[in-house]
């Protein structure tokens, strides 16, 4: 079972809109799983709640804990890219439950476009050392009407969070690539449910492990 708790006011300004509190490694189901919400519940944050709860982090963790053949040492290992990739991927899927499929598809494409921009900007800033004018050139290539203050704010945000965006967004692309591979190989036999079961059943693992696991099935 789970509990929803509010973020304490003392740390609210520095906290995310919502986050899943990962249980201890010896969690046995007797204590609640906890999702913190920063401020009052807001329907506009539906995808964030889906990311942190169901079908995102909380569901993935719960599924992982039910794997009977899992070696105990694996409870000590957590791959951030696996966890955030799954949560980001599933929050996209959750949109269809509060809208029609046409909007869900449009939302997915728009989010993918924005995320690819963030990945490219992160690499440019942290690998190639882009300054603000160089970042601005990329920004103006894909977006119009961005004022200088907003551009500076986005640039500063990326500077302060090196490699954060690829952890979420590139990992989502990896999951989609695995999904497309499964769809191609299985054709009419493909099932979203079976694909998700195969992904989750490999537990917290890097994507090369998941890819090898799929090749062996």
Coordinates of C-alpha atoms in Angstrom, one line a residue:
X1 CA 0.0 0.0 0.0
X2 CA 1.1 3.6 -0.3
X3 CA 0.7 7.0 1.3
X4 CA 0.6 10.5 -0.2
X5 CA 2.5 13.0 1.9
X6 CA 3.2 16.7 1.4
X7 CA 6.7 18.0 1.2
X8 CA 7.6 20.0 4.3
X9 CA 7.6 23.8 3.8
X10 CA 11.2 24.0 4.9
X11 CA 12.4 22.2 1.8
X12 CA 9.6 23.0 -0.6
X13 CA 11.4 25.6 -2.6
X14 CA 14.3 23.2 -3.5
X15 CA 12.1 20.2 -4.1
X16 CA 10.5 18.7 -7.2
X17 CA 6.7 19.0 -7.8
X18 CA 6.5 15.3 -6.6
X19 CA 8.9 12.4 -5.9
X20 CA 8.8 8.8 -4.9
X21 CA 10.6 7.9 -1.7
X22 CA 12.5 4.7 -2.4
X23 CA 12.0 2.2 0.4
X24 CA 14.9 0.6 2.3
X25 CA 16.7 -2.4 0.7
X26 CA 15.1 -4.8 3.2
X27 CA 11.6 -3.6 2.4
X28 CA 9.1 -6.5 2.9
X29 CA 5.8 -4.8 2.1
X30 CA 4.7 -4.2 5.7
X31 CA 5.4 -0.5 5.5
X32 CA 3.7 2.0 3.1
X33 CA 5.4 3.2 0.0
X34 CA 5.5 6.9 0.0
X35 CA 4.9 9.6 -2.7
X36 CA 5.6 13.2 -1.7
X37 CA 3.7 16.0 -3.4
X38 CA 5.0 19.6 -3.2
X39 CA 2.1 21.8 -2.5
X40 CA -1.5 21.1 -3.2
X41 CA -2.6 18.4 -5.7
X42 CA -2.8 19.9 -9.2
X43 CA -4.3 18.0 -12.1
X44 CA -1.9 19.8 -14.5
X45 CA 0.8 17.7 -12.9
X46 CA -0.9 14.5 -13.8
X47 CA 2.1 13.2 -15.8
X48 CA 4.5 14.0 -12.9
X49 CA 2.3 11.9 -10.5
X50 CA 2.2 9.1 -13.1
X51 CA 6.0 9.3 -13.4
X52 CA 6.5 9.0 -9.6
X53 CA 3.7 6.6 -8.8
X54 CA 1.7 4.4 -11.2
X55 CA 2.8 3.3 -13.7
X56 CA 6.2 4.9 -13.0
X57 CA 8.7 4.5 -10.2
X58 CA 6.5 2.9 -7.5
X59 CA 5.1 0.3 -9.9
X60 CA 8.6 -0.5 -11.2
X61 CA 10.0 -0.9 -7.7
X62 CA 7.0 -3.1 -6.6
X63 CA 7.4 -5.3 -9.7
X64 CA 11.1 -5.7 -9.1
X65 CA 10.6 -6.8 -5.5
X66 CA 8.3 -9.6 -6.7
X67 CA 11.0 -11.2 -8.8
X68 CA 11.6 -14.6 -7.1
X69 CA 14.8 -15.5 -8.9
X70 CA 16.5 -12.2 -8.2
X71 CA 19.9 -12.6 -6.4
X72 CA 19.9 -10.6 -3.1
X73 CA 22.9 -8.5 -4.2
X74 CA 20.7 -7.0 -6.9
X75 CA 18.7 -5.2 -4.3
X76 CA 21.8 -3.1 -3.7
X77 CA 22.2 -2.1 -7.4
X78 CA 20.1 0.6 -9.0
X79 CA 20.6 2.0 -12.5
X80 CA 19.3 5.5 -12.6
X81 CA 18.9 5.5 -16.4
X82 CA 16.8 2.4 -16.1
X83 CA 14.5 3.9 -13.4
X84 CA 14.2 7.3 -14.9
X85 CA 13.9 6.0 -18.5
X86 CA 11.0 3.8 -17.4
X87 CA 9.2 6.5 -15.4
X88 CA 9.6 9.0 -18.3
X89 CA 8.4 6.4 -20.8
X90 CA 5.3 5.4 -18.8
X91 CA 4.2 9.0 -18.1
X92 CA 3.8 9.4 -21.8
X93 CA 1.6 6.2 -22.0
X94 CA -0.5 7.5 -19.0
X95 CA -1.6 10.5 -21.1
X96 CA -4.0 8.3 -23.1
X97 CA -6.0 7.6 -19.9
X98 CA -7.0 11.3 -19.6
X99 CA -7.2 12.2 -23.3
X100 CA -7.9 10.6 -26.7
X101 CA -5.2 8.7 -28.6
X102 CA -4.7 11.5 -31.1
X103 CA -3.7 14.0 -28.4
X104 CA -1.6 11.3 -26.7
X105 CA 0.4 10.8 -29.9
X106 CA 0.8 14.5 -30.4
X107 CA 2.0 14.9 -26.8
X108 CA 4.5 12.1 -27.2
X109 CA 5.9 13.7 -30.4
X110 CA 6.2 17.2 -28.9
X111 CA 7.8 15.8 -25.7
X112 CA 10.3 13.8 -27.8
X113 CA 11.2 16.9 -29.8
X114 CA 11.8 19.0 -26.7
X115 CA 13.8 16.2 -25.0
X116 CA 16.0 15.8 -28.1
X117 CA 16.8 19.5 -27.9
X118 CA 17.7 19.2 -24.2
X119 CA 20.0 16.2 -24.9
X120 CA 21.8 18.1 -27.7
X121 CA 22.1 21.2 -25.5
X122 CA 23.5 19.2 -22.6
X123 CA 26.2 17.6 -24.8
X124 CA 27.0 21.0 -26.3
X125 CA 27.4 22.8 -23.0
X126 CA 29.1 20.1 -20.9
X127 CA 31.1 18.3 -23.6
X128 CA 31.9 21.0 -26.1
X129 CA 31.8 23.9 -23.6
X130 CA 29.2 26.1 -25.3
X131 CA 28.8 29.6 -24.0
X132 CA 25.5 31.4 -23.9
X133 CA 25.7 32.8 -27.5
X134 CA 26.5 29.3 -28.8
X135 CA 23.6 27.8 -26.9
X136 CA 21.3 30.6 -28.1
X137 CA 22.2 29.7 -31.7
X138 CA 20.8 26.1 -31.1
X139 CA 17.8 27.5 -29.2
X140 CA 16.9 29.9 -32.1
X141 CA 17.2 27.1 -34.6
X142 CA 14.3 25.2 -33.1
X143 CA 12.2 27.8 -31.3
X144 CA 11.0 31.3 -32.0
X145 CA 10.1 34.1 -29.7
X146 CA 12.5 33.2 -26.8
X147 CA 13.6 36.3 -25.0
X148 CA 17.1 36.8 -23.6
X149 CA 16.0 36.3 -20.0
X150 CA 14.4 33.0 -20.7
X151 CA 17.3 31.8 -22.8
X152 CA 19.7 32.7 -19.9
X153 CA 17.4 30.8 -17.5
X154 CA 17.4 27.7 -19.6
X155 CA 21.1 27.8 -20.2
X156 CA 21.8 28.2 -16.4
X157 CA 19.5 25.4 -15.6
X158 CA 21.4 23.0 -17.9
X159 CA 24.8 24.2 -16.7
X160 CA 23.8 23.4 -13.1
X161 CA 22.5 19.9 -14.0
X162 CA 25.2 18.2 -16.1
X163 CA 24.1 14.9 -17.8
X164 CA 20.7 15.0 -16.0
X165 CA 18.5 15.3 -19.1
X166 CA 20.1 12.5 -21.1
X167 CA 19.6 10.2 -18.0
X168 CA 15.9 10.7 -18.4
X169 CA 15.4 11.4 -22.1
X170 CA 18.0 9.3 -23.8
X171 CA 16.9 6.3 -21.7
X172 CA 13.4 6.8 -22.9
X173 CA 14.6 6.6 -26.4
X174 CA 16.5 3.4 -25.6
X175 CA 13.2 1.9 -24.3
X176 CA 11.4 2.9 -27.4
X177 CA 14.1 1.4 -29.6
X178 CA 13.7 -1.9 -27.7
X179 CA 10.0 -1.7 -28.2
X180 CA 10.3 -1.1 -31.9
X181 CA 12.7 -4.0 -32.1
X182 CA 10.2 -6.2 -30.4
X183 CA 7.3 -5.0 -32.6
X184 CA 9.4 -5.8 -35.7
X185 CA 10.5 -9.2 -34.6
X186 CA 7.1 -10.3 -33.2
X187 CA 4.9 -8.6 -35.7
X188 CA 1.2 -9.6 -35.0
X189 CA 2.3 -11.5 -31.9
X190 CA 3.6 -8.3 -30.3
X191 CA 1.9 -7.2 -27.1
X192 CA 2.6 -4.1 -25.0
X193 CA 1.8 -6.1 -21.9
X194 CA 4.3 -8.8 -22.7
X195 CA 7.0 -6.2 -23.7
X196 CA 6.6 -4.4 -20.4
X197 CA 6.7 -7.6 -18.5
X198 CA 10.0 -8.6 -20.3
X199 CA 11.5 -5.2 -19.6
X200 CA 10.5 -5.1 -15.9
X201 CA 11.4 -8.8 -15.3
X202 CA 15.1 -8.0 -16.1
X203 CA 15.1 -5.7 -13.0
X204 CA 17.3 -2.8 -12.5
X205 CA 19.9 -3.3 -15.3
X206 CA 21.8 -1.3 -17.9
X207 CA 20.3 -1.2 -21.4
X208 CA 23.0 -3.4 -22.9
X209 CA 21.9 -6.1 -20.5
X210 CA 18.3 -5.6 -21.4
X211 CA 19.1 -5.7 -25.1
X212 CA 21.0 -8.9 -24.6
X213 CA 18.2 -10.3 -22.6
X214 CA 15.7 -9.6 -25.4
X215 CA 18.0 -11.2 -27.9
X216 CA 18.0 -14.4 -25.9
X217 CA 14.2 -14.7 -25.7

